[in-house]
PDB file of C-alpha atoms in Angstrom:
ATOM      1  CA  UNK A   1     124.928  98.260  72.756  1.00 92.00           C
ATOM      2  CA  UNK A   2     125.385 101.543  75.036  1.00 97.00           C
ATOM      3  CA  UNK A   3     122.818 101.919  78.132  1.00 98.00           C
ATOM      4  CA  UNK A   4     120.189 104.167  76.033  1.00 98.00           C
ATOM      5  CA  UNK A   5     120.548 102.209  73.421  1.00 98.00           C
ATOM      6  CA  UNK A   6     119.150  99.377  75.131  1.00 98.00           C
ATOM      7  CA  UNK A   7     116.428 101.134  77.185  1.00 98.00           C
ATOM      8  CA  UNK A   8     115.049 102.465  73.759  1.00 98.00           C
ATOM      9  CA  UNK A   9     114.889  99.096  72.028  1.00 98.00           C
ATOM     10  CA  UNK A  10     112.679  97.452  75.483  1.00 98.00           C
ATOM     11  CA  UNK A  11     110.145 100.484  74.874  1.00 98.00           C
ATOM     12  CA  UNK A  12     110.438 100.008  71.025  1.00 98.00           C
ATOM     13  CA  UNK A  13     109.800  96.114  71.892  1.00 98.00           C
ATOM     14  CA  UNK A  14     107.225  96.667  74.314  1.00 98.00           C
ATOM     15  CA  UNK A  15     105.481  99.069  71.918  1.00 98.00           C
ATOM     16  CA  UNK A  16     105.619  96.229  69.417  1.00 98.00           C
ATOM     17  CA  UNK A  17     104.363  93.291  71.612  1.00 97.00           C
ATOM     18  CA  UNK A  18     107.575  91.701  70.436  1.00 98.00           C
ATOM     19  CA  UNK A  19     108.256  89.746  72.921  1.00 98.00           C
ATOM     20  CA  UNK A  20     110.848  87.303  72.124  1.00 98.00           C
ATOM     21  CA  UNK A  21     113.191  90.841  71.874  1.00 98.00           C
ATOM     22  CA  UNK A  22     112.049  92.009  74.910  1.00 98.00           C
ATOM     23  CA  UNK A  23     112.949  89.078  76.790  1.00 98.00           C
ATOM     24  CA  UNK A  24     116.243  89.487  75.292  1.00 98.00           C
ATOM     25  CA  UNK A  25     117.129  92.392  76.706  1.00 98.00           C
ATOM     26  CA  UNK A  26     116.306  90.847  80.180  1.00 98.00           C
ATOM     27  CA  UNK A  27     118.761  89.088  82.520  1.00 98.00           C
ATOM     28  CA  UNK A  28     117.253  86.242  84.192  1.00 98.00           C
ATOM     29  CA  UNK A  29     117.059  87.164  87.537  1.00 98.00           C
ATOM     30  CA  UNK A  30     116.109  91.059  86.741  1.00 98.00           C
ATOM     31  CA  UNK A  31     114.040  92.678  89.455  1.00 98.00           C
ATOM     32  CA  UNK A  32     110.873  94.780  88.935  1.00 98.00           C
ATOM     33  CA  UNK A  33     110.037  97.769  91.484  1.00 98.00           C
ATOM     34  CA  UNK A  34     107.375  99.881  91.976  1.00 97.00           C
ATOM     35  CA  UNK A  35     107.608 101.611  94.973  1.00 97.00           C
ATOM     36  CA  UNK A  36     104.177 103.089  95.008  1.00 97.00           C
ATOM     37  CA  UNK A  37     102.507 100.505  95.754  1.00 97.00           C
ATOM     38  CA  UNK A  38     104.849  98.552  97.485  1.00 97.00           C
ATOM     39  CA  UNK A  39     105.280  95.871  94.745  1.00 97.00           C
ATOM     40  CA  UNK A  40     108.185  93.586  93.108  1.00 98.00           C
ATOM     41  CA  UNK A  41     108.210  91.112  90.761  1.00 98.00           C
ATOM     42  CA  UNK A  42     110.913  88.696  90.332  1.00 98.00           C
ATOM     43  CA  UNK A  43     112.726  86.921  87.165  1.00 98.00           C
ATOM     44  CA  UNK A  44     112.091  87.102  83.244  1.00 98.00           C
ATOM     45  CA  UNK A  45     109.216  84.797  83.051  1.00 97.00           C
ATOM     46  CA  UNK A  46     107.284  86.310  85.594  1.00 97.00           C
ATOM     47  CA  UNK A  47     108.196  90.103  84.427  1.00 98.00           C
ATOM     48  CA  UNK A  48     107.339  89.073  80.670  1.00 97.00           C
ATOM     49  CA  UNK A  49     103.680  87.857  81.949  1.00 97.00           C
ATOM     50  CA  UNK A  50     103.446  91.018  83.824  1.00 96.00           C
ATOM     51  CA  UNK A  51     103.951  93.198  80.376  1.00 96.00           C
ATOM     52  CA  UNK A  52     101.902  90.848  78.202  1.00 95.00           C
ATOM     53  CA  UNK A  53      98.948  90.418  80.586  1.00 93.00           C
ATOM     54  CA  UNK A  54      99.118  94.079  80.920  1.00 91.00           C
ATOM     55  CA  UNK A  55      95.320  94.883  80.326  1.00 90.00           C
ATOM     56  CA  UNK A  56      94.111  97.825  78.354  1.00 90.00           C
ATOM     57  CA  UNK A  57      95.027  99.150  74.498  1.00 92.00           C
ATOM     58  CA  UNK A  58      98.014 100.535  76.020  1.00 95.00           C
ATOM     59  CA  UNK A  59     101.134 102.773  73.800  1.00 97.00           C
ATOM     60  CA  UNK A  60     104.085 104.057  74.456  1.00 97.00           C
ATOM     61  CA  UNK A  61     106.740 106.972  73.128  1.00 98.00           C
ATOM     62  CA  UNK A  62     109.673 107.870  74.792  1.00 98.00           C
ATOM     63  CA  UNK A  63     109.870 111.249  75.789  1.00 98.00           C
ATOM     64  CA  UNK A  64     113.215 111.364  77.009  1.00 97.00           C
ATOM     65  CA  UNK A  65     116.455 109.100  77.709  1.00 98.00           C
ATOM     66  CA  UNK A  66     119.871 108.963  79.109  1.00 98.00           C
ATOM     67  CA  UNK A  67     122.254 106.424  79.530  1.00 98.00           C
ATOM     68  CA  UNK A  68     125.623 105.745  81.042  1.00 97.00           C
ATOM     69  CA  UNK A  69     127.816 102.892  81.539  1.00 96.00           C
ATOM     70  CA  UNK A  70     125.127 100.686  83.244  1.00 98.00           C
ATOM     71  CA  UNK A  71     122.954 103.008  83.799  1.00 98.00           C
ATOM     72  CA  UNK A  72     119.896 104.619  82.377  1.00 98.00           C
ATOM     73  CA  UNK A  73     116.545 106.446  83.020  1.00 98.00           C
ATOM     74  CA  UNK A  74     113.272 107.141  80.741  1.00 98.00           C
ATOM     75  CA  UNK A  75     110.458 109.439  80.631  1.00 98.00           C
ATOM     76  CA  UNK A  76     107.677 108.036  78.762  1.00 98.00           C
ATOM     77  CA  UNK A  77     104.180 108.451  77.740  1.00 98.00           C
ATOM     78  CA  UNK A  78     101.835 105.807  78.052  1.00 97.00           C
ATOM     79  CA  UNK A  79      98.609 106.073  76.492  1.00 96.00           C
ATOM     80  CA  UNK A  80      95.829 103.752  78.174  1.00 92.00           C
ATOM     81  CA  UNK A  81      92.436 103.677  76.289  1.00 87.00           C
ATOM     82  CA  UNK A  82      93.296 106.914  74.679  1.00 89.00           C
ATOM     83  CA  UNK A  83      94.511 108.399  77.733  1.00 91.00           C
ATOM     84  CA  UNK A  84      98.202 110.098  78.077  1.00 94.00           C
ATOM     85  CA  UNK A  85     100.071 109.338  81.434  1.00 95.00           C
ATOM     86  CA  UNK A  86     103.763 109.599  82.186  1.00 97.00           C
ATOM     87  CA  UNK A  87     106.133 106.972  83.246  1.00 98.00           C
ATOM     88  CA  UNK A  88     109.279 107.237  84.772  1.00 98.00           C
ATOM     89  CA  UNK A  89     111.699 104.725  84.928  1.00 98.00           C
ATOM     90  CA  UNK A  90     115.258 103.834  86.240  1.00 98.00           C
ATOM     91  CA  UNK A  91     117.306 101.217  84.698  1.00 98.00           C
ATOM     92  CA  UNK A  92     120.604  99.362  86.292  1.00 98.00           C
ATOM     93  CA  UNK A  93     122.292  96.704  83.614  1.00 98.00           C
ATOM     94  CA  UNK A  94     124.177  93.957  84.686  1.00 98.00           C
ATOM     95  CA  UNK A  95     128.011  93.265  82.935  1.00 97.00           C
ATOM     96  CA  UNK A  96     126.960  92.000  80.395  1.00 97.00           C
ATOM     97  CA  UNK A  97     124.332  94.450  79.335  1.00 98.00           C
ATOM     98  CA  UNK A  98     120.992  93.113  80.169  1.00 98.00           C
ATOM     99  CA  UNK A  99     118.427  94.500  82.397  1.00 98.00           C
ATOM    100  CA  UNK A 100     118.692  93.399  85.775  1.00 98.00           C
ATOM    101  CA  UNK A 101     116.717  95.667  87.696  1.00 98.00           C
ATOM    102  CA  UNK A 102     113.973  98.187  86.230  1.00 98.00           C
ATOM    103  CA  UNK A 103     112.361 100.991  89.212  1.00 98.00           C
ATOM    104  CA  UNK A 104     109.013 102.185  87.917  1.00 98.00           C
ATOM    105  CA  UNK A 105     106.939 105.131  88.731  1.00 98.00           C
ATOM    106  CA  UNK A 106     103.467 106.141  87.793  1.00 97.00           C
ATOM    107  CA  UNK A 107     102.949 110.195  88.335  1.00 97.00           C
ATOM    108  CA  UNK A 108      99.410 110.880  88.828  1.00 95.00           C
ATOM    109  CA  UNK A 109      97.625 114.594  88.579  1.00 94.00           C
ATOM    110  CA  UNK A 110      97.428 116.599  91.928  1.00 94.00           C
ATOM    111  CA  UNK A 111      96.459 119.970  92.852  1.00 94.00           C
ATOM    112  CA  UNK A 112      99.344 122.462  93.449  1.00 93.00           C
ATOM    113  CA  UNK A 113      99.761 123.787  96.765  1.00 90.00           C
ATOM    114  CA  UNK A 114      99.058 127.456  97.818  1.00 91.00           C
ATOM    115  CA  UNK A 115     101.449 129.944  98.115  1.00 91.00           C
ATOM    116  CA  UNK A 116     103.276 129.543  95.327  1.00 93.00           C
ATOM    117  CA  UNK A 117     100.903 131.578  92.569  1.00 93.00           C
ATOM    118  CA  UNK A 118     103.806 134.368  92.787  1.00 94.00           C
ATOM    119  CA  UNK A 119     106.130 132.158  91.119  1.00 94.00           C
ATOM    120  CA  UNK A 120     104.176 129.872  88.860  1.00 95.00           C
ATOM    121  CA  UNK A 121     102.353 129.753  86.107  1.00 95.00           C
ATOM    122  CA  UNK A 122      99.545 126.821  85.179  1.00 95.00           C
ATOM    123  CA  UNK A 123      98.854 125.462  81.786  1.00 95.00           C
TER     124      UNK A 123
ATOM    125  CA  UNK B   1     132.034 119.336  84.712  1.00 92.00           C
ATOM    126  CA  UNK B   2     129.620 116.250  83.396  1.00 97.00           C
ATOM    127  CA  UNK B   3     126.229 116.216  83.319  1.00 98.00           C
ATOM    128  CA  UNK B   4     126.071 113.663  86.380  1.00 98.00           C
ATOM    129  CA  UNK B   5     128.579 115.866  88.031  1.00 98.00           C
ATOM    130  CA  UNK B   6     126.211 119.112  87.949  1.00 98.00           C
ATOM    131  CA  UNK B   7     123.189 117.654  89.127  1.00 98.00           C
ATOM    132  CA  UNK B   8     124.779 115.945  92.067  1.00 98.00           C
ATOM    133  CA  UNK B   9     126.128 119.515  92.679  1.00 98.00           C
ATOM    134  CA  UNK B  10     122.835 120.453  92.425  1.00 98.00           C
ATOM    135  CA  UNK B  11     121.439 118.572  94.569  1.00 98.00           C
ATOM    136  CA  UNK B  12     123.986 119.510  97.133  1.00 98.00           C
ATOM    137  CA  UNK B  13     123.854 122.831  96.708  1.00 98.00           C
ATOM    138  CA  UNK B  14     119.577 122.286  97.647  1.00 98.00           C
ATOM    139  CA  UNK B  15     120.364 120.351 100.880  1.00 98.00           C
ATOM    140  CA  UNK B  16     122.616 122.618 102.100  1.00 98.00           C
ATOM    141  CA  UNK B  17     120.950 125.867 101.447  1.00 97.00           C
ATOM    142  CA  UNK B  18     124.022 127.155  99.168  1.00 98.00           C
ATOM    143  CA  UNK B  19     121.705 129.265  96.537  1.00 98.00           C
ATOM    144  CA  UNK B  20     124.614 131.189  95.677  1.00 98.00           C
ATOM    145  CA  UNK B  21     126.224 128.047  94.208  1.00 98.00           C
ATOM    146  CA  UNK B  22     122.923 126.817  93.249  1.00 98.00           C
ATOM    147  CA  UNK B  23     122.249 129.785  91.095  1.00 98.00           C
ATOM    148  CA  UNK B  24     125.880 129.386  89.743  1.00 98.00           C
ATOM    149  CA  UNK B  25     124.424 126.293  88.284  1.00 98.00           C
ATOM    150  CA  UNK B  26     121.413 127.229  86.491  1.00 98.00           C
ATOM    151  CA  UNK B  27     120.851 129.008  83.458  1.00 98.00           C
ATOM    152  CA  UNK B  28     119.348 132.548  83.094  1.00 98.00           C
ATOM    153  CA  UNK B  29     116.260 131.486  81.249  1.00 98.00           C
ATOM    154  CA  UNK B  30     115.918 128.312  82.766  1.00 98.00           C
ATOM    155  CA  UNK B  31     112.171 126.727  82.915  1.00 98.00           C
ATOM    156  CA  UNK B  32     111.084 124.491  85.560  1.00 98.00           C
ATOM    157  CA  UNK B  33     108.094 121.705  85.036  1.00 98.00           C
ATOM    158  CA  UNK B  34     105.953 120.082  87.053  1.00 97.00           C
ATOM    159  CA  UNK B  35     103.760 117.964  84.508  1.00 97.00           C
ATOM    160  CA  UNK B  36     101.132 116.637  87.318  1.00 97.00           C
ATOM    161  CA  UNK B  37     100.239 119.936  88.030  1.00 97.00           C
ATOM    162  CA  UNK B  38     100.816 121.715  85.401  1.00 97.00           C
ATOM    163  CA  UNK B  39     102.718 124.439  86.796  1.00 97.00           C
ATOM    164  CA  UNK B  40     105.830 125.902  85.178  1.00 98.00           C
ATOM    165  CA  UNK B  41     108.325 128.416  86.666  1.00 98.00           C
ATOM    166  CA  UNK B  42     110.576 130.457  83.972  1.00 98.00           C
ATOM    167  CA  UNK B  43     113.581 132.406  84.917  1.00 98.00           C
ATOM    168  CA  UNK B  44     116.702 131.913  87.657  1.00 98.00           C
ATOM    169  CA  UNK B  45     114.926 134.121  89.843  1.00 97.00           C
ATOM    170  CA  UNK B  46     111.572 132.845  90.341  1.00 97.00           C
ATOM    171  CA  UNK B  47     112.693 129.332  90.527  1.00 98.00           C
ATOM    172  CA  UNK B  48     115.979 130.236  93.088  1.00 97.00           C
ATOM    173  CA  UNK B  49     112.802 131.996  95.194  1.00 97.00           C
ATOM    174  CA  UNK B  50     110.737 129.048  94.899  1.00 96.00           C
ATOM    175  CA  UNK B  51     113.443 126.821  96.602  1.00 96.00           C
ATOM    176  CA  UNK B  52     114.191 129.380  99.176  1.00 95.00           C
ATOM    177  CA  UNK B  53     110.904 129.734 100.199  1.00 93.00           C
ATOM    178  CA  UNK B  54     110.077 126.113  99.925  1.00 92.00           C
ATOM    179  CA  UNK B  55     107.935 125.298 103.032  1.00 90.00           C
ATOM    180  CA  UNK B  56     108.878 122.680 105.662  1.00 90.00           C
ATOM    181  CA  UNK B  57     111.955 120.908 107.404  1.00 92.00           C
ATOM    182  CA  UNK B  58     112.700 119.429 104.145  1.00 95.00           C
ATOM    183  CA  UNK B  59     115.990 117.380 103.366  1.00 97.00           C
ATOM    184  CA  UNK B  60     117.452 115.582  99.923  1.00 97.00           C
ATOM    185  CA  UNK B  61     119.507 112.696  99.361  1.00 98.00           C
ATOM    186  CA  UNK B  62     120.394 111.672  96.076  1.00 98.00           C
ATOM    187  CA  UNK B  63     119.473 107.411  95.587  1.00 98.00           C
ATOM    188  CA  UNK B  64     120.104 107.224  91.459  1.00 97.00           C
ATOM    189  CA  UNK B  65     121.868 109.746  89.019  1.00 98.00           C
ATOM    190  CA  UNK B  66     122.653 109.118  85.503  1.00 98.00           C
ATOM    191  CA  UNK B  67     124.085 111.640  82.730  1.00 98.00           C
ATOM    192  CA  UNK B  68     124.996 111.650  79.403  1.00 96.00           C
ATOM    193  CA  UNK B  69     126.556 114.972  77.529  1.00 96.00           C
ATOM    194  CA  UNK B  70     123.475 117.354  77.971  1.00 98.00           C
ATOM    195  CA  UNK B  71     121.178 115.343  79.727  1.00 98.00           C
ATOM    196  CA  UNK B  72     120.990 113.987  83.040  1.00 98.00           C
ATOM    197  CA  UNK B  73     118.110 112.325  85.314  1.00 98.00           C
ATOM    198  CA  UNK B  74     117.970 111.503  89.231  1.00 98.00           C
ATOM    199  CA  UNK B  75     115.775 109.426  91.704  1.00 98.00           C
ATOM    200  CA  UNK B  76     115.810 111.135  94.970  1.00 98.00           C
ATOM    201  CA  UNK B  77     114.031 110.595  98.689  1.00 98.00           C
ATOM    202  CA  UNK B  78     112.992 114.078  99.772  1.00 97.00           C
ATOM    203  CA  UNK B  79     111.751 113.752 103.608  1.00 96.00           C
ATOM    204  CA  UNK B  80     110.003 116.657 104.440  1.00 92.00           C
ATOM    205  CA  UNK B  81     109.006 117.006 108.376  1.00 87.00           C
ATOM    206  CA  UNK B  82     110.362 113.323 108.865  1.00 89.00           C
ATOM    207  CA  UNK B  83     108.444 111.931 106.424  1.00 91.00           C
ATOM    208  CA  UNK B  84     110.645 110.694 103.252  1.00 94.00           C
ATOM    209  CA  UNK B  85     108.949 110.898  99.388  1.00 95.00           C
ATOM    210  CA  UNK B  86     110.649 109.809  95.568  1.00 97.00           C
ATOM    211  CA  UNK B  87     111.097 112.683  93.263  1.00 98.00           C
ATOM    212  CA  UNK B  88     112.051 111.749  90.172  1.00 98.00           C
ATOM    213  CA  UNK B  89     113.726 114.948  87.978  1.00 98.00           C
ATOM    214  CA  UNK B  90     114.726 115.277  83.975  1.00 98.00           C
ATOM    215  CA  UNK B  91     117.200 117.949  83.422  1.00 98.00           C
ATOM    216  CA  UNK B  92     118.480 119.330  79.946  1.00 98.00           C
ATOM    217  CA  UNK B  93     121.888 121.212  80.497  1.00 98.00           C
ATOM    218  CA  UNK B  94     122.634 123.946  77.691  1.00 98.00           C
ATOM    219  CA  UNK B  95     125.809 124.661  75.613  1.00 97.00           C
ATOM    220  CA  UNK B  96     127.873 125.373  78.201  1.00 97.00           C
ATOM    221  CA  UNK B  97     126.302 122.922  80.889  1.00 98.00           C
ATOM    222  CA  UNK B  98     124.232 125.278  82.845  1.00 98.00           C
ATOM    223  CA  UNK B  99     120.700 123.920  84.113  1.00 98.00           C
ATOM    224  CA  UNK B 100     118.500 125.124  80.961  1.00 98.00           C
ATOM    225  CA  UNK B 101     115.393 122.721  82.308  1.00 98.00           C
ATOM    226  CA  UNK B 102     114.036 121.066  84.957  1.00 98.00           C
ATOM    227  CA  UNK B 103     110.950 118.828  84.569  1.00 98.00           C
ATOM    228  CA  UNK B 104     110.278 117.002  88.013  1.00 98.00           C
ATOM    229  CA  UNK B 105     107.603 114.314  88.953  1.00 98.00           C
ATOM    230  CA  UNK B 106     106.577 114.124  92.837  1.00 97.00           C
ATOM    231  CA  UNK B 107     104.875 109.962  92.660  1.00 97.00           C
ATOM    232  CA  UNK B 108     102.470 109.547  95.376  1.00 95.00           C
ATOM    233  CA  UNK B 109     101.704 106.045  97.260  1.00 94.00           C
ATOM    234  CA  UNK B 110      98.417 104.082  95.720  1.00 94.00           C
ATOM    235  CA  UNK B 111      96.806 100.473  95.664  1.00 94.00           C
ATOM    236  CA  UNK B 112      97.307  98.421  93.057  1.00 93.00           C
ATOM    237  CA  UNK B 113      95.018  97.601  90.681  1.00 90.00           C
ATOM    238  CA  UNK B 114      93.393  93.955  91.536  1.00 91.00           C
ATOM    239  CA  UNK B 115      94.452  90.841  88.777  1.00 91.00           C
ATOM    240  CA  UNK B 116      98.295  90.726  89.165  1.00 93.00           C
ATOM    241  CA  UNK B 117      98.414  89.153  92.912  1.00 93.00           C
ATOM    242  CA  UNK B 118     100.198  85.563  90.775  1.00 94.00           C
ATOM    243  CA  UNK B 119     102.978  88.141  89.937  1.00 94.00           C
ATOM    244  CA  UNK B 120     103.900  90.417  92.516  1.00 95.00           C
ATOM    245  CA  UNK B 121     105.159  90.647  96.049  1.00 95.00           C
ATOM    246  CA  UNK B 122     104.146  93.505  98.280  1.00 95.00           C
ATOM    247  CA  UNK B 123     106.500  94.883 100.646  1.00 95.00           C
TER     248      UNK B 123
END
Protein backbone atom coordinates (compact mmCIF):
# COMPACT_ATOMS: atom_id res chain seq x y z
CA UNK A 1 0.00 0.00 0.00
CA UNK A 2 1.76 3.39 -1.26
CA UNK A 3 2.07 6.35 1.47
CA UNK A 4 -1.39 8.13 0.34
CA UNK A 5 -2.86 5.20 0.11
CA UNK A 6 -2.52 4.56 3.63
CA UNK A 7 -3.12 8.09 5.00
CA UNK A 8 -6.56 7.97 3.12
CA UNK A 9 -7.72 4.66 4.56
CA UNK A 10 -6.80 6.13 8.62
CA UNK A 11 -9.18 9.20 7.68
CA UNK A 12 -11.64 6.79 5.87
CA UNK A 13 -11.30 4.60 9.24
CA UNK A 14 -11.47 7.35 11.52
CA UNK A 15 -14.51 8.71 9.66
CA UNK A 16 -16.02 5.27 10.19
CA UNK A 17 -15.23 4.73 13.94
CA UNK A 18 -13.68 1.55 12.64
CA UNK A 19 -11.37 1.04 14.84
CA UNK A 20 -9.95 -2.32 14.64
CA UNK A 21 -8.63 -0.83 10.88
CA UNK A 22 -7.38 2.06 12.28
CA UNK A 23 -5.28 0.42 14.70
CA UNK A 24 -3.99 -1.47 11.86
CA UNK A 25 -2.52 1.02 10.17
CA UNK A 26 -0.60 1.96 13.42
CA UNK A 27 2.87 0.75 14.45
CA UNK A 28 3.10 0.12 18.01
CA UNK A 29 5.26 2.57 19.22
CA UNK A 30 3.83 5.49 16.74
CA UNK A 31 4.17 8.97 18.19
CA UNK A 32 1.44 11.67 18.25
CA UNK A 33 2.48 15.54 18.03
CA UNK A 34 0.81 18.53 18.33
CA UNK A 35 2.99 21.22 18.59
CA UNK A 36 0.49 23.84 19.50
CA UNK A 37 -0.05 23.02 22.51
CA UNK A 38 2.92 21.40 23.41
CA UNK A 39 1.45 17.84 23.56
CA UNK A 40 2.49 14.04 22.65
CA UNK A 41 1.00 11.01 23.08
CA UNK A 42 2.75 7.81 22.98
CA UNK A 43 1.92 4.10 21.55
CA UNK A 44 -1.29 2.55 19.78
CA UNK A 45 -3.36 1.99 22.78
CA UNK A 46 -3.04 5.24 24.13
CA UNK A 47 -3.39 7.09 20.52
CA UNK A 48 -6.57 4.82 19.75
CA UNK A 49 -8.23 6.15 23.21
CA UNK A 50 -7.25 9.55 22.20
CA UNK A 51 -9.40 9.23 18.71
CA UNK A 52 -12.27 7.29 20.28
CA UNK A 53 -12.69 9.46 23.40
CA UNK A 54 -12.52 12.28 21.04
CA UNK A 55 -15.68 14.25 22.28
CA UNK A 56 -18.07 15.99 19.98
CA UNK A 57 -20.17 14.64 16.63
CA UNK A 58 -17.05 15.13 14.86
CA UNK A 59 -16.48 14.32 10.53
CA UNK A 60 -13.98 14.31 8.40
CA UNK A 61 -13.16 14.66 4.34
CA UNK A 62 -9.94 14.88 2.99
CA UNK A 63 -9.28 17.81 1.15
CA UNK A 64 -6.04 17.04 -0.13
CA UNK A 65 -3.13 14.29 -0.04
CA UNK A 66 0.30 13.39 -1.10
CA UNK A 67 2.42 10.66 -0.50
CA UNK A 68 5.91 9.43 -1.11
CA UNK A 69 7.97 6.59 -0.16
CA UNK A 70 7.35 6.98 3.64
CA UNK A 71 6.07 9.94 3.57
CA UNK A 72 2.81 11.77 3.44
CA UNK A 73 0.78 14.92 4.39
CA UNK A 74 -3.18 15.74 4.55
CA UNK A 75 -5.38 18.63 4.51
CA UNK A 76 -8.60 17.87 6.00
CA UNK A 77 -11.84 19.20 7.11
CA UNK A 78 -13.16 18.41 10.31
CA UNK A 79 -16.57 19.24 11.10
CA UNK A 80 -17.26 19.57 15.02
CA UNK A 81 -21.00 20.05 15.96
CA UNK A 82 -21.67 21.29 12.52
CA UNK A 83 -18.74 23.39 12.43
CA UNK A 84 -15.95 23.21 9.46
CA UNK A 85 -12.23 23.51 10.66
CA UNK A 86 -9.08 22.46 8.85
CA UNK A 87 -6.52 19.99 9.84
CA UNK A 88 -3.22 19.58 8.73
CA UNK A 89 -1.26 16.72 9.15
CA UNK A 90 2.24 15.15 8.47
CA UNK A 91 2.75 11.53 8.30
CA UNK A 92 6.31 9.50 8.55
CA UNK A 93 5.78 5.43 8.02
CA UNK A 94 8.01 3.09 9.36
CA UNK A 95 9.56 0.02 6.83
CA UNK A 96 7.10 -1.74 6.95
CA UNK A 97 4.36 0.71 6.22
CA UNK A 98 2.62 1.60 9.35
CA UNK A 99 2.28 4.87 10.97
CA UNK A 100 4.88 5.63 13.29
CA UNK A 101 4.70 9.15 13.84
CA UNK A 102 1.59 11.50 12.92
CA UNK A 103 2.39 15.79 13.46
CA UNK A 104 -0.97 17.50 13.84
CA UNK A 105 -2.02 21.01 13.43
CA UNK A 106 -5.21 22.82 14.18
CA UNK A 107 -5.40 26.34 12.04
CA UNK A 108 -7.62 28.65 13.77
CA UNK A 109 -9.25 32.08 12.16
CA UNK A 110 -7.15 35.34 12.65
CA UNK A 111 -7.36 38.75 11.41
CA UNK A 112 -5.01 39.64 8.49
CA UNK A 113 -2.46 42.11 9.07
CA UNK A 114 -2.41 45.68 7.56
CA UNK A 115 -0.62 46.64 4.76
CA UNK A 116 -1.24 44.14 2.60
CA UNK A 117 -4.96 45.32 1.13
CA UNK A 118 -2.88 46.24 -2.19
CA UNK A 119 -2.27 42.74 -2.85
CA UNK A 120 -5.13 40.75 -1.42
CA UNK A 121 -8.35 40.09 -1.75
CA UNK A 122 -10.86 38.66 1.26
CA UNK A 123 -13.65 36.25 0.80
CA UNK B 1 12.38 18.60 -11.76
CA UNK B 2 9.89 16.70 -9.06
CA UNK B 3 7.42 18.12 -7.23
CA UNK B 4 9.57 17.82 -3.88
CA UNK B 5 12.40 19.19 -5.87
CA UNK B 6 10.49 22.61 -6.78
CA UNK B 7 9.23 23.44 -3.56
CA UNK B 8 12.51 22.94 -1.79
CA UNK B 9 13.72 25.32 -4.58
CA UNK B 10 11.15 27.33 -3.53
CA UNK B 11 11.74 27.61 -0.43
CA UNK B 12 15.30 28.48 -1.13
CA UNK B 13 14.75 30.81 -3.48
CA UNK B 14 12.38 32.74 -0.30
CA UNK B 15 15.29 32.57 2.20
CA UNK B 16 17.64 33.89 0.09
CA UNK B 17 15.83 36.72 -1.49
CA UNK B 18 16.37 35.19 -5.18
CA UNK B 19 12.77 36.46 -6.66
CA UNK B 20 14.15 36.19 -9.97
CA UNK B 21 14.43 32.41 -9.51
CA UNK B 22 11.47 32.46 -7.39
CA UNK B 23 9.34 33.89 -10.09
CA UNK B 24 11.00 31.32 -12.50
CA UNK B 25 9.10 28.92 -10.39
CA UNK B 26 5.65 30.04 -10.29
CA UNK B 27 3.04 30.10 -12.71
CA UNK B 28 1.54 33.21 -14.43
CA UNK B 29 -1.90 32.85 -12.98
CA UNK B 30 -0.93 31.39 -9.91
CA UNK B 31 -3.42 31.93 -6.73
CA UNK B 32 -2.24 32.06 -3.30
CA UNK B 33 -4.60 31.03 -0.09
CA UNK B 34 -4.64 31.76 3.19
CA UNK B 35 -7.88 29.87 4.49
CA UNK B 36 -7.73 31.44 8.24
CA UNK B 37 -8.03 34.65 6.90
CA UNK B 38 -9.54 34.41 4.06
CA UNK B 39 -7.35 36.31 1.93
CA UNK B 40 -6.33 35.22 -1.57
CA UNK B 41 -3.63 36.75 -3.84
CA UNK B 42 -4.01 35.94 -7.80
CA UNK B 43 -1.30 36.55 -10.25
CA UNK B 44 2.87 36.19 -10.23
CA UNK B 45 3.02 39.71 -9.61
CA UNK B 46 1.04 40.47 -6.67
CA UNK B 47 2.14 37.45 -4.86
CA UNK B 48 6.23 37.97 -5.94
CA UNK B 49 5.34 41.73 -4.30
CA UNK B 50 3.81 40.29 -1.37
CA UNK B 51 7.04 38.29 -0.50
CA UNK B 52 9.25 41.16 -1.29
CA UNK B 53 7.60 43.38 0.80
CA UNK B 54 7.00 40.91 3.51
CA UNK B 55 7.68 42.79 6.81
CA UNK B 56 10.32 41.74 9.38
CA UNK B 57 13.82 39.94 9.76
CA UNK B 58 12.15 36.88 8.67
CA UNK B 59 14.05 33.52 7.84
CA UNK B 60 12.78 29.81 6.47
CA UNK B 61 14.00 26.48 6.98
CA UNK B 62 12.39 23.68 5.49
CA UNK B 63 11.60 20.66 8.57
CA UNK B 64 9.18 18.17 6.24
CA UNK B 65 8.61 18.06 2.36
CA UNK B 66 6.74 15.49 0.55
CA UNK B 67 5.70 15.35 -3.32
CA UNK B 68 4.03 13.29 -5.53
CA UNK B 69 3.67 14.15 -9.54
CA UNK B 70 1.66 17.50 -9.21
CA UNK B 71 1.35 17.88 -5.73
CA UNK B 72 3.59 18.61 -3.03
CA UNK B 73 3.21 19.78 0.81
CA UNK B 74 5.88 21.19 3.43
CA UNK B 75 6.15 21.84 7.27
CA UNK B 76 8.37 24.73 7.79
CA UNK B 77 9.72 26.97 11.02
CA UNK B 78 9.57 30.57 9.83
CA UNK B 79 11.38 32.79 12.68
CA UNK B 80 10.57 36.14 12.13
CA UNK B 81 12.59 38.81 14.46
CA UNK B 82 14.08 35.71 16.41
CA UNK B 83 11.07 34.29 17.14
CA UNK B 84 10.49 30.81 15.13
CA UNK B 85 6.57 29.77 13.95
CA UNK B 86 5.17 26.30 11.79
CA UNK B 87 3.74 27.10 8.46
CA UNK B 88 2.30 24.43 6.98
CA UNK B 89 1.81 24.99 2.82
CA UNK B 90 -0.29 22.79 0.01
CA UNK B 91 0.96 23.42 -3.40
CA UNK B 92 -0.62 22.15 -6.79
CA UNK B 93 2.10 22.34 -9.62
CA UNK B 94 0.54 22.65 -13.27
CA UNK B 95 1.32 20.75 -16.54
CA UNK B 96 4.56 21.67 -16.82
CA UNK B 97 5.44 21.88 -12.96
CA UNK B 98 5.21 25.52 -12.40
CA UNK B 99 3.64 26.69 -8.92
CA UNK B 100 -0.19 26.98 -10.13
CA UNK B 101 -1.35 27.22 -6.15
CA UNK B 102 -0.38 27.91 -2.95
CA UNK B 103 -2.75 27.39 0.02
CA UNK B 104 -0.73 28.05 3.36
CA UNK B 105 -1.85 27.69 7.08
CA UNK B 106 0.14 29.94 9.76
CA UNK B 107 -0.99 27.49 13.36
CA UNK B 108 -0.79 29.60 16.33
CA UNK B 109 0.15 28.26 20.04
CA UNK B 110 -3.17 27.47 22.35
CA UNK B 111 -4.18 25.45 25.60
CA UNK B 112 -5.55 22.39 25.35
CA UNK B 113 -8.80 21.60 25.93
CA UNK B 114 -9.18 20.01 29.68
CA UNK B 115 -10.20 15.84 29.76
CA UNK B 116 -7.18 14.27 27.93
CA UNK B 117 -4.40 14.92 30.83
CA UNK B 118 -4.44 10.39 31.14
CA UNK B 119 -3.17 10.67 27.48
CA UNK B 120 -0.82 13.26 26.79
CA UNK B 121 2.53 14.65 27.75
CA UNK B 122 3.23 18.34 27.55
CA UNK B 123 6.49 19.53 26.56
Amino acid sequence: MSAEATVLAYWAACEARDWERFGTLLADDMVYDLPQTRERIHGRAAYLRFNQEYPGDWHVSVVRAVGDGRRAATLITVTVDGTPTPATTFFDLDESGLIQAITDFWPEPYDPPAGREHLVQRY
